[in-house]
Amino acid sequence: MGIKFKMISKNFLSLATRSRATYSPRFFFSFNWRTANKSEIDNKEFAEVLANLKGSEDTKDWVVLDVREESERKNWNLPEHTQNGVEIPKINIRLLDLLANRGSDLEKLVPKDKTVFCMCRGGVRSFKAQNHLLGNGYKTINLYGGSSALESTIPNARKGSS
């Protein structure tokens, strides 16, 4: 479409803040109302989001929430930076710790002013985290298939703890 990523991401975030509905990162790249109201994305879509990041300005409005156990993060972890050298904002917290918090306690763990990409090993725990966050007024997108799907897609992913 010829529209710059930053302009589209600003439009995406302004739309996402108008309601509790979540929007797919596909919206970043081409406006399509059929996919704009999705609350989950797959590994290829998320890899596309990361590949198209140009600078920290592109990541200031979202964060990846990893709800896996520490032992799972030792096996595979999302990289600190994209191939373009852009830092990937992420928060590591166990699902049970997340579910135990509500209201202002939850806001101390997860910033409410950002769109939250929820991730776990296979997608089930992140779906539960997403529902918990939605119930507390967050804007969320579930990474369908979790880290098992991302392992083959994210080129500079690494083994090792957070």
JSON list of C-alpha atoms in Angstrom, two decimals:
[
{"chain": "A", "resi": 1, "resn": "MET", "atom": "CA", "xyz": [0.00, 0.00, 0.00]},
{"chain": "A", "resi": 2, "resn": "GLY", "atom": "CA", "xyz": [2.98, 2.29, 0.31]},
{"chain": "A", "resi": 3, "resn": "ILE", "atom": "CA", "xyz": [2.14, 3.44, 3.86]},
{"chain": "A", "resi": 4, "resn": "LYS", "atom": "CA", "xyz": [5.02, 3.62, 6.30]},
{"chain": "A", "resi": 5, "resn": "PHE", "atom": "CA", "xyz": [5.12, 1.15, 9.23]},
{"chain": "A", "resi": 6, "resn": "LYS", "atom": "CA", "xyz": [5.16, 3.88, 11.90]},
{"chain": "A", "resi": 7, "resn": "MET", "atom": "CA", "xyz": [2.07, 5.58, 10.54]},
{"chain": "A", "resi": 8, "resn": "ILE", "atom": "CA", "xyz": [0.18, 2.29, 10.34]},
{"chain": "A", "resi": 9, "resn": "SER", "atom": "CA", "xyz": [1.26, 1.25, 13.84]},
{"chain": "A", "resi": 10, "resn": "LYS", "atom": "CA", "xyz": [0.02, 4.57, 15.24]},
{"chain": "A", "resi": 11, "resn": "ASN", "atom": "CA", "xyz": [-3.33, 4.02, 13.52]},
{"chain": "A", "resi": 12, "resn": "PHE", "atom": "CA", "xyz": [-3.44, 0.46, 14.85]},
{"chain": "A", "resi": 13, "resn": "LEU", "atom": "CA", "xyz": [-2.82, 1.56, 18.40]},
{"chain": "A", "resi": 14, "resn": "SER", "atom": "CA", "xyz": [-5.31, 4.42, 18.28]},
{"chain": "A", "resi": 15, "resn": "LEU", "atom": "CA", "xyz": [-7.98, 2.00, 17.05]},
{"chain": "A", "resi": 16, "resn": "ALA", "atom": "CA", "xyz": [-7.00, -0.60, 19.64]},
{"chain": "A", "resi": 17, "resn": "THR", "atom": "CA", "xyz": [-7.39, 1.89, 22.46]},
{"chain": "A", "resi": 18, "resn": "ARG", "atom": "CA", "xyz": [-10.95, 2.82, 21.46]},
{"chain": "A", "resi": 19, "resn": "SER", "atom": "CA", "xyz": [-12.40, -0.50, 22.57]},
{"chain": "A", "resi": 20, "resn": "ARG", "atom": "CA", "xyz": [-11.51, -3.66, 24.42]},
{"chain": "A", "resi": 21, "resn": "ALA", "atom": "CA", "xyz": [-11.24, -5.50, 21.11]},
{"chain": "A", "resi": 22, "resn": "THR", "atom": "CA", "xyz": [-7.78, -6.53, 20.00]},
{"chain": "A", "resi": 23, "resn": "TYR", "atom": "CA", "xyz": [-6.30, -6.15, 16.54]},
{"chain": "A", "resi": 24, "resn": "SER", "atom": "CA", "xyz": [-3.90, -8.27, 14.56]},
{"chain": "A", "resi": 25, "resn": "PRO", "atom": "CA", "xyz": [-0.40, -7.01, 13.72]},
{"chain": "A", "resi": 26, "resn": "ARG", "atom": "CA", "xyz": [-1.34, -7.75, 10.11]},
{"chain": "A", "resi": 27, "resn": "PHE", "atom": "CA", "xyz": [-3.03, -4.39, 10.45]},
{"chain": "A", "resi": 28, "resn": "PHE", "atom": "CA", "xyz": [0.46, -2.87, 10.65]},
{"chain": "A", "resi": 29, "resn": "PHE", "atom": "CA", "xyz": [1.20, -3.85, 7.08]},
{"chain": "A", "resi": 30, "resn": "SER", "atom": "CA", "xyz": [-2.10, -3.71, 5.22]},
{"chain": "A", "resi": 31, "resn": "PHE", "atom": "CA", "xyz": [-5.40, -2.47, 6.47]},
{"chain": "A", "resi": 32, "resn": "ASN", "atom": "CA", "xyz": [-7.94, -5.27, 6.23]},
{"chain": "A", "resi": 33, "resn": "TRP", "atom": "CA", "xyz": [-11.09, -5.15, 8.36]},
{"chain": "A", "resi": 34, "resn": "ARG", "atom": "CA", "xyz": [-11.55, -8.93, 8.19]},
{"chain": "A", "resi": 35, "resn": "THR", "atom": "CA", "xyz": [-8.24, -9.57, 9.96]},
{"chain": "A", "resi": 36, "resn": "ALA", "atom": "CA", "xyz": [-8.05, -6.34, 11.97]},
{"chain": "A", "resi": 37, "resn": "ASN", "atom": "CA", "xyz": [-10.34, -7.70, 14.69]},
{"chain": "A", "resi": 38, "resn": "LYS", "atom": "CA", "xyz": [-8.38, -10.91, 15.38]},
{"chain": "A", "resi": 39, "resn": "SER", "atom": "CA", "xyz": [-7.17, -11.49, 18.91]},
{"chain": "A", "resi": 40, "resn": "GLU", "atom": "CA", "xyz": [-4.42, -13.94, 17.99]},
{"chain": "A", "resi": 41, "resn": "ILE", "atom": "CA", "xyz": [-1.65, -14.22, 15.44]},
{"chain": "A", "resi": 42, "resn": "ASP", "atom": "CA", "xyz": [0.53, -17.11, 14.33]},
{"chain": "A", "resi": 43, "resn": "ASN", "atom": "CA", "xyz": [4.30, -17.48, 14.32]},
{"chain": "A", "resi": 44, "resn": "LYS", "atom": "CA", "xyz": [4.76, -16.23, 10.76]},
{"chain": "A", "resi": 45, "resn": "GLU", "atom": "CA", "xyz": [2.75, -13.07, 11.40]},
{"chain": "A", "resi": 46, "resn": "PHE", "atom": "CA", "xyz": [4.72, -12.33, 14.57]},
{"chain": "A", "resi": 47, "resn": "ALA", "atom": "CA", "xyz": [8.02, -12.97, 12.78]},
{"chain": "A", "resi": 48, "resn": "GLU", "atom": "CA", "xyz": [6.87, -10.48, 10.12]},
{"chain": "A", "resi": 49, "resn": "VAL", "atom": "CA", "xyz": [6.18, -7.89, 12.83]},
{"chain": "A", "resi": 50, "resn": "LEU", "atom": "CA", "xyz": [9.70, -8.37, 14.24]},
{"chain": "A", "resi": 51, "resn": "ALA", "atom": "CA", "xyz": [11.34, -8.33, 10.80]},
{"chain": "A", "resi": 52, "resn": "ASN", "atom": "CA", "xyz": [9.72, -4.99, 9.95]},
{"chain": "A", "resi": 53, "resn": "LEU", "atom": "CA", "xyz": [10.81, -3.15, 13.10]},
{"chain": "A", "resi": 54, "resn": "LYS", "atom": "CA", "xyz": [13.06, -0.22, 12.24]},
{"chain": "A", "resi": 55, "resn": "GLY", "atom": "CA", "xyz": [13.80, 1.31, 15.65]},
{"chain": "A", "resi": 56, "resn": "SER", "atom": "CA", "xyz": [12.74, 1.59, 19.27]},
{"chain": "A", "resi": 57, "resn": "GLU", "atom": "CA", "xyz": [9.95, 3.95, 18.21]},
{"chain": "A", "resi": 58, "resn": "ASP", "atom": "CA", "xyz": [8.21, 0.93, 16.65]},
{"chain": "A", "resi": 59, "resn": "THR", "atom": "CA", "xyz": [8.23, -1.03, 19.94]},
{"chain": "A", "resi": 60, "resn": "LYS", "atom": "CA", "xyz": [7.22, 1.67, 22.43]},
{"chain": "A", "resi": 61, "resn": "ASP", "atom": "CA", "xyz": [3.52, 0.76, 22.32]},
{"chain": "A", "resi": 62, "resn": "TRP", "atom": "CA", "xyz": [3.65, -3.02, 22.86]},
{"chain": "A", "resi": 63, "resn": "VAL", "atom": "CA", "xyz": [5.34, -5.70, 24.93]},
{"chain": "A", "resi": 64, "resn": "VAL", "atom": "CA", "xyz": [5.69, -9.50, 24.79]},
{"chain": "A", "resi": 65, "resn": "LEU", "atom": "CA", "xyz": [4.43, -11.24, 27.94]},
{"chain": "A", "resi": 66, "resn": "ASP", "atom": "CA", "xyz": [6.07, -14.67, 28.33]},
{"chain": "A", "resi": 67, "resn": "VAL", "atom": "CA", "xyz": [4.08, -16.80, 30.81]},
{"chain": "A", "resi": 68, "resn": "ARG", "atom": "CA", "xyz": [6.22, -19.93, 30.54]},
{"chain": "A", "resi": 69, "resn": "GLU", "atom": "CA", "xyz": [8.00, -21.56, 33.47]},
{"chain": "A", "resi": 70, "resn": "GLU", "atom": "CA", "xyz": [11.68, -20.73, 33.98]},
{"chain": "A", "resi": 71, "resn": "SER", "atom": "CA", "xyz": [12.69, -24.27, 32.95]},
{"chain": "A", "resi": 72, "resn": "GLU", "atom": "CA", "xyz": [10.94, -23.78, 29.59]},
{"chain": "A", "resi": 73, "resn": "ARG", "atom": "CA", "xyz": [12.79, -20.52, 28.98]},
{"chain": "A", "resi": 74, "resn": "LYS", "atom": "CA", "xyz": [16.08, -22.36, 29.43]},
{"chain": "A", "resi": 75, "resn": "ASN", "atom": "CA", "xyz": [15.22, -24.56, 26.44]},
{"chain": "A", "resi": 76, "resn": "TRP", "atom": "CA", "xyz": [14.30, -21.71, 24.08]},
{"chain": "A", "resi": 77, "resn": "ASN", "atom": "CA", "xyz": [13.93, -17.96, 24.44]},
{"chain": "A", "resi": 78, "resn": "LEU", "atom": "CA", "xyz": [12.87, -15.04, 22.30]},
{"chain": "A", "resi": 79, "resn": "PRO", "atom": "CA", "xyz": [15.97, -13.03, 21.35]},
{"chain": "A", "resi": 80, "resn": "GLU", "atom": "CA", "xyz": [16.85, -9.75, 23.06]},
{"chain": "A", "resi": 81, "resn": "HIS", "atom": "CA", "xyz": [17.06, -7.96, 19.68]},
{"chain": "A", "resi": 82, "resn": "THR", "atom": "CA", "xyz": [15.72, -8.44, 16.16]},
{"chain": "A", "resi": 83, "resn": "GLN", "atom": "CA", "xyz": [18.03, -9.00, 13.20]},
{"chain": "A", "resi": 84, "resn": "ASN", "atom": "CA", "xyz": [17.78, -5.23, 12.64]},
{"chain": "A", "resi": 85, "resn": "GLY", "atom": "CA", "xyz": [19.17, -4.67, 16.15]},
{"chain": "A", "resi": 86, "resn": "VAL", "atom": "CA", "xyz": [15.89, -3.42, 17.63]},
{"chain": "A", "resi": 87, "resn": "GLU", "atom": "CA", "xyz": [15.34, -4.43, 21.25]},
{"chain": "A", "resi": 88, "resn": "ILE", "atom": "CA", "xyz": [12.26, -6.63, 21.77]},
{"chain": "A", "resi": 89, "resn": "PRO", "atom": "CA", "xyz": [10.36, -5.44, 24.86]},
{"chain": "A", "resi": 90, "resn": "LYS", "atom": "CA", "xyz": [9.38, -8.42, 27.00]},
{"chain": "A", "resi": 91, "resn": "ILE", "atom": "CA", "xyz": [8.22, -9.38, 30.45]},
{"chain": "A", "resi": 92, "resn": "ASN", "atom": "CA", "xyz": [8.76, -12.84, 31.93]},
{"chain": "A", "resi": 93, "resn": "ILE", "atom": "CA", "xyz": [6.21, -13.97, 34.53]},
{"chain": "A", "resi": 94, "resn": "ARG", "atom": "CA", "xyz": [4.71, -17.35, 35.37]},
{"chain": "A", "resi": 95, "resn": "LEU", "atom": "CA", "xyz": [1.02, -17.72, 34.53]},
{"chain": "A", "resi": 96, "resn": "LEU", "atom": "CA", "xyz": [0.05, -18.51, 38.14]},
{"chain": "A", "resi": 97, "resn": "ASP", "atom": "CA", "xyz": [1.80, -15.36, 39.35]},
{"chain": "A", "resi": 98, "resn": "LEU", "atom": "CA", "xyz": [-0.03, -13.33, 36.73]},
{"chain": "A", "resi": 99, "resn": "LEU", "atom": "CA", "xyz": [-3.44, -14.81, 37.57]},
{"chain": "A", "resi": 100, "resn": "ALA", "atom": "CA", "xyz": [-2.93, -14.09, 41.27]},
{"chain": "A", "resi": 101, "resn": "ASN", "atom": "CA", "xyz": [-2.87, -10.34, 40.58]},
{"chain": "A", "resi": 102, "resn": "ARG", "atom": "CA", "xyz": [-5.66, -7.91, 39.72]},
{"chain": "A", "resi": 103, "resn": "GLY", "atom": "CA", "xyz": [-6.10, -4.16, 39.41]},
{"chain": "A", "resi": 104, "resn": "SER", "atom": "CA", "xyz": [-3.19, -1.99, 40.51]},
{"chain": "A", "resi": 105, "resn": "ASP", "atom": "CA", "xyz": [-1.10, -5.04, 41.49]},
{"chain": "A", "resi": 106, "resn": "LEU", "atom": "CA", "xyz": [-1.43, -6.33, 37.93]},
{"chain": "A", "resi": 107, "resn": "GLU", "atom": "CA", "xyz": [-0.47, -2.93, 36.51]},
{"chain": "A", "resi": 108, "resn": "LYS", "atom": "CA", "xyz": [2.80, -3.12, 38.48]},
{"chain": "A", "resi": 109, "resn": "LEU", "atom": "CA", "xyz": [3.65, -6.32, 36.58]},
{"chain": "A", "resi": 110, "resn": "VAL", "atom": "CA", "xyz": [2.28, -5.51, 33.12]},
{"chain": "A", "resi": 111, "resn": "PRO", "atom": "CA", "xyz": [1.92, -1.95, 31.77]},
{"chain": "A", "resi": 112, "resn": "LYS", "atom": "CA", "xyz": [-1.70, -1.23, 30.90]},
{"chain": "A", "resi": 113, "resn": "ASP", "atom": "CA", "xyz": [-0.88, 1.44, 28.32]},
{"chain": "A", "resi": 114, "resn": "LYS", "atom": "CA", "xyz": [0.72, -1.09, 25.93]},
{"chain": "A", "resi": 115, "resn": "THR", "atom": "CA", "xyz": [-0.66, -3.79, 23.66]},
{"chain": "A", "resi": 116, "resn": "VAL", "atom": "CA", "xyz": [0.40, -7.12, 25.19]},
{"chain": "A", "resi": 117, "resn": "PHE", "atom": "CA", "xyz": [1.46, -10.08, 23.02]},
{"chain": "A", "resi": 118, "resn": "CYS", "atom": "CA", "xyz": [0.88, -13.14, 25.26]},
{"chain": "A", "resi": 119, "resn": "MET", "atom": "CA", "xyz": [3.21, -16.12, 24.70]},
{"chain": "A", "resi": 120, "resn": "CYS", "atom": "CA", "xyz": [3.72, -19.55, 26.30]},
{"chain": "A", "resi": 121, "resn": "ARG", "atom": "CA", "xyz": [5.00, -22.93, 25.07]},
{"chain": "A", "resi": 122, "resn": "GLY", "atom": "CA", "xyz": [1.95, -24.09, 23.11]},
{"chain": "A", "resi": 123, "resn": "GLY", "atom": "CA", "xyz": [-0.64, -21.30, 23.28]},
{"chain": "A", "resi": 124, "resn": "VAL", "atom": "CA", "xyz": [-2.99, -22.55, 26.03]},
{"chain": "A", "resi": 125, "resn": "ARG", "atom": "CA", "xyz": [-1.49, -20.70, 29.01]},
{"chain": "A", "resi": 126, "resn": "SER", "atom": "CA", "xyz": [-1.07, -17.54, 26.95]},
{"chain": "A", "resi": 127, "resn": "PHE", "atom": "CA", "xyz": [-4.77, -17.79, 26.02]},
{"chain": "A", "resi": 128, "resn": "LYS", "atom": "CA", "xyz": [-5.60, -17.92, 29.74]},
{"chain": "A", "resi": 129, "resn": "ALA", "atom": "CA", "xyz": [-3.29, -14.96, 30.37]},
{"chain": "A", "resi": 130, "resn": "GLN", "atom": "CA", "xyz": [-4.93, -13.08, 27.52]},
{"chain": "A", "resi": 131, "resn": "ASN", "atom": "CA", "xyz": [-8.41, -13.64, 28.96]},
{"chain": "A", "resi": 132, "resn": "HIS", "atom": "CA", "xyz": [-7.24, -12.53, 32.42]},
{"chain": "A", "resi": 133, "resn": "LEU", "atom": "CA", "xyz": [-5.74, -9.36, 30.97]},
{"chain": "A", "resi": 134, "resn": "LEU", "atom": "CA", "xyz": [-8.80, -8.66, 28.81]},
{"chain": "A", "resi": 135, "resn": "GLY", "atom": "CA", "xyz": [-10.96, -8.96, 31.92]},
{"chain": "A", "resi": 136, "resn": "ASN", "atom": "CA", "xyz": [-8.80, -6.29, 33.52]},
{"chain": "A", "resi": 137, "resn": "GLY", "atom": "CA", "xyz": [-9.07, -3.87, 30.59]},
{"chain": "A", "resi": 138, "resn": "TYR", "atom": "CA", "xyz": [-5.84, -4.65, 28.69]},
{"chain": "A", "resi": 139, "resn": "LYS", "atom": "CA", "xyz": [-5.33, -4.75, 24.93]},
{"chain": "A", "resi": 140, "resn": "THR", "atom": "CA", "xyz": [-3.94, -8.21, 24.12]},
{"chain": "A", "resi": 141, "resn": "ILE", "atom": "CA", "xyz": [-2.98, -10.49, 21.25]},
{"chain": "A", "resi": 142, "resn": "ASN", "atom": "CA", "xyz": [-2.27, -14.20, 21.77]},
{"chain": "A", "resi": 143, "resn": "LEU", "atom": "CA", "xyz": [0.69, -15.77, 19.94]},
{"chain": "A", "resi": 144, "resn": "TYR", "atom": "CA", "xyz": [-1.02, -18.88, 18.58]},
{"chain": "A", "resi": 145, "resn": "GLY", "atom": "CA", "xyz": [1.15, -21.99, 18.89]},
{"chain": "A", "resi": 146, "resn": "GLY", "atom": "CA", "xyz": [3.47, -20.34, 21.40]},
{"chain": "A", "resi": 147, "resn": "SER", "atom": "CA", "xyz": [7.23, -20.70, 21.49]},
{"chain": "A", "resi": 148, "resn": "SER", "atom": "CA", "xyz": [7.10, -24.17, 19.91]},
{"chain": "A", "resi": 149, "resn": "ALA", "atom": "CA", "xyz": [5.83, -22.56, 16.70]},
{"chain": "A", "resi": 150, "resn": "LEU", "atom": "CA", "xyz": [8.22, -19.60, 16.97]},
{"chain": "A", "resi": 151, "resn": "GLU", "atom": "CA", "xyz": [11.33, -21.78, 17.31]},
{"chain": "A", "resi": 152, "resn": "SER", "atom": "CA", "xyz": [11.45, -22.51, 13.60]},
{"chain": "A", "resi": 153, "resn": "THR", "atom": "CA", "xyz": [10.42, -19.00, 12.54]},
{"chain": "A", "resi": 154, "resn": "ILE", "atom": "CA", "xyz": [12.50, -16.52, 14.55]},
{"chain": "A", "resi": 155, "resn": "PRO", "atom": "CA", "xyz": [16.00, -16.66, 13.03]},
{"chain": "A", "resi": 156, "resn": "ASN", "atom": "CA", "xyz": [18.10, -15.35, 15.93]},
{"chain": "A", "resi": 157, "resn": "ALA", "atom": "CA", "xyz": [16.24, -17.08, 18.75]},
{"chain": "A", "resi": 158, "resn": "ARG", "atom": "CA", "xyz": [18.55, -18.66, 21.27]},
{"chain": "A", "resi": 159, "resn": "LYS", "atom": "CA", "xyz": [18.70, -21.34, 23.85]},
{"chain": "A", "resi": 160, "resn": "GLY", "atom": "CA", "xyz": [19.17, -20.12, 27.39]},
{"chain": "A", "resi": 161, "resn": "SER", "atom": "CA", "xyz": [17.42, -18.25, 30.17]},
{"chain": "A", "resi": 162, "resn": "SER", "atom": "CA", "xyz": [15.86, -14.82, 29.85]}
]
